[in-house]
Amino acid sequence: MRVANHLDLEIGRRLRRSRLIENLTQERLAEKLEISFQQLQKYECGANRVSSSRLWTISRVLGLPIMYFYEGLDDGEISAAIDCAGAGAGVGAGDGDLTDKTIQTARLLQKMPDGEVKNRLFELIRAVSRTQ
């Protein structure tokens, strides 16, 4: 069995986070991608590597730029300790700070039009999180 590397785990984590922000179940997203939910679960856990063509399709279905899955990646910053035991569930172990409020906040930000207000709100959240 292949051991997942940091990049596989991080891409899977971002995939899962994006799915939750879009309020999609694994079953629903898998249906849109025309794959089994078990395959999606393996992607989210890093158990299976996501091919470049599949990642492109995922980014289109989720309405994300493909670079979202790679932005800011640095070997020193990527945590390999992702708990996939509850991967089929909603928010749970292994998500760190990914709480219901975090997901709700992301959904609200996503609905806002791009512009100065959205940028300033993002910077405010970033500044406050650094002081905690």
Short mmCIF file of C-alpha atoms in Angstrom, two decimals:
data_model
loop_
_atom_site.label_atom_id
_atom_site.label_comp_id
_atom_site.label_asym_id
_atom_site.label_seq_id
_atom_site.Cartn_x
_atom_site.Cartn_y
_atom_site.Cartn_z
CA MET A 1 0.00 0.00 0.00
CA ARG A 2 1.29 3.45 -0.95
CA VAL A 3 2.07 5.86 1.86
CA ALA A 4 0.54 9.28 1.29
CA ASN A 5 2.99 12.14 1.06
CA HIS A 6 2.52 15.67 2.38
CA LEU A 7 1.24 17.01 -0.92
CA ASP A 8 -1.38 14.26 -1.31
CA LEU A 9 -2.61 14.89 2.22
CA GLU A 10 -2.77 18.66 1.78
CA ILE A 11 -4.61 18.47 -1.54
CA GLY A 12 -7.06 16.03 0.05
CA ARG A 13 -7.57 18.33 3.02
CA ARG A 14 -8.26 21.29 0.73
CA LEU A 15 -10.62 19.20 -1.36
CA ARG A 16 -12.57 18.20 1.74
CA ARG A 17 -12.66 21.76 3.05
CA SER A 18 -13.94 23.06 -0.28
CA ARG A 19 -16.60 20.37 -0.41
CA LEU A 20 -17.81 21.28 3.08
CA ILE A 21 -17.84 24.99 2.29
CA GLU A 22 -20.02 24.22 -0.73
CA ASN A 23 -22.26 22.18 1.60
CA LEU A 24 -21.84 19.07 -0.54
CA THR A 25 -21.85 15.52 0.74
CA GLN A 26 -19.23 13.13 -0.53
CA GLU A 27 -21.98 11.35 -2.41
CA ARG A 28 -23.19 14.52 -4.16
CA LEU A 29 -19.73 15.74 -5.16
CA ALA A 30 -18.75 12.25 -6.33
CA GLU A 31 -21.89 12.18 -8.48
CA LYS A 32 -20.94 15.51 -10.06
CA LEU A 33 -17.43 14.17 -10.71
CA GLU A 34 -18.80 10.87 -12.01
CA ILE A 35 -16.78 8.82 -9.53
CA SER A 36 -17.73 6.72 -6.51
CA PHE A 37 -17.97 8.39 -3.11
CA GLN A 38 -15.39 5.85 -1.92
CA GLN A 39 -12.92 7.19 -4.49
CA LEU A 40 -13.60 10.75 -3.35
CA GLN A 41 -13.07 9.64 0.25
CA LYS A 42 -9.69 8.18 -0.73
CA TYR A 43 -8.73 11.46 -2.40
CA GLU A 44 -9.73 13.43 0.70
CA CYS A 45 -7.64 11.16 2.94
CA GLY A 46 -4.64 11.17 0.64
CA ALA A 47 -4.96 7.39 0.26
CA ASN A 48 -5.19 7.84 -3.53
CA ARG A 49 -3.30 10.49 -5.43
CA VAL A 50 -5.44 12.92 -7.45
CA SER A 51 -4.32 13.06 -11.09
CA SER A 52 -3.82 16.43 -12.72
CA SER A 53 -6.80 15.92 -15.05
CA ARG A 54 -9.05 14.90 -12.14
CA LEU A 55 -7.87 17.90 -10.09
CA TRP A 56 -8.72 20.16 -13.02
CA THR A 57 -12.24 18.67 -13.14
CA ILE A 58 -12.62 19.02 -9.36
CA SER A 59 -11.58 22.67 -9.50
CA ARG A 60 -14.14 23.36 -12.24
CA VAL A 61 -16.97 21.59 -10.42
CA LEU A 62 -16.20 23.47 -7.18
CA GLY A 63 -15.69 26.78 -9.00
CA LEU A 64 -12.12 27.15 -7.75
CA PRO A 65 -8.92 28.08 -9.54
CA ILE A 66 -6.75 24.98 -9.77
CA MET A 67 -3.97 26.88 -7.97
CA TYR A 68 -6.14 26.88 -4.83
CA PHE A 69 -4.91 23.35 -4.20
CA TYR A 70 -1.25 24.46 -4.36
CA GLU A 71 -1.23 28.02 -2.98
CA GLY A 72 1.21 28.62 -0.16
CA LEU A 73 2.46 25.06 0.02
CA ASP A 74 5.75 24.75 1.82
CA ASP A 75 7.11 21.44 3.08
CA GLY A 76 7.71 22.97 6.51
CA GLU A 77 4.10 24.14 6.81
CA ILE A 78 2.21 21.07 5.60
CA SER A 79 0.94 18.87 8.37
CA ALA A 80 0.94 15.15 7.62
CA ALA A 81 -1.17 14.40 10.68
CA ILE A 82 -4.62 14.30 9.09
CA ASP A 83 -7.08 11.97 10.73
CA CYS A 84 -9.18 10.37 8.01
CA ALA A 85 -11.07 8.04 10.30
CA GLY A 86 -14.20 10.19 10.02
CA ALA A 87 -13.74 11.28 6.43
CA GLY A 88 -17.30 10.44 5.43
CA ALA A 89 -18.76 12.52 8.21
CA GLY A 90 -19.15 16.26 8.31
CA VAL A 91 -16.75 18.39 10.29
CA GLY A 92 -14.78 16.25 12.68
CA ALA A 93 -11.43 15.08 13.90
CA GLY A 94 -8.48 16.09 11.80
CA ASP A 95 -9.97 19.39 10.71
CA GLY A 96 -8.16 21.48 13.30
CA ASP A 97 -9.92 24.83 13.27
CA LEU A 98 -12.52 23.76 10.69
CA THR A 99 -15.62 24.27 12.82
CA ASP A 100 -19.21 24.93 11.81
CA LYS A 101 -18.63 28.67 12.32
CA THR A 102 -15.52 28.54 10.14
CA ILE A 103 -17.50 26.90 7.36
CA GLN A 104 -20.39 29.36 7.75
CA THR A 105 -17.95 32.28 7.62
CA ALA A 106 -16.33 30.89 4.48
CA ARG A 107 -19.74 30.46 2.84
CA LEU A 108 -20.68 34.06 3.64
CA LEU A 109 -17.37 35.38 2.34
CA GLN A 110 -17.78 33.33 -0.81
CA LYS A 111 -21.18 34.92 -1.48
CA MET A 112 -19.78 38.46 -1.19
CA PRO A 113 -18.75 40.17 -4.41
CA ASP A 114 -15.01 40.61 -4.81
CA GLY A 115 -13.89 44.06 -3.88
CA GLU A 116 -12.47 46.34 -1.22
CA VAL A 117 -14.97 45.38 1.51
CA LYS A 118 -14.29 41.67 1.06
CA ASN A 119 -10.52 42.28 1.06
CA ARG A 120 -10.68 44.42 4.21
CA LEU A 121 -12.87 41.88 5.98
CA PHE A 122 -10.40 39.14 5.08
CA GLU A 123 -7.49 41.23 6.39
CA LEU A 124 -9.41 41.91 9.62
CA ILE A 125 -10.00 38.18 10.15
CA ARG A 126 -6.33 37.50 9.43
CA ALA A 127 -5.17 40.20 11.88
CA VAL A 128 -7.47 39.04 14.67
CA SER A 129 -6.43 35.41 14.22
CA ARG A 130 -2.77 36.37 14.68
CA THR A 131 -3.51 37.92 18.07
CA GLN A 132 -5.21 34.83 19.49
#
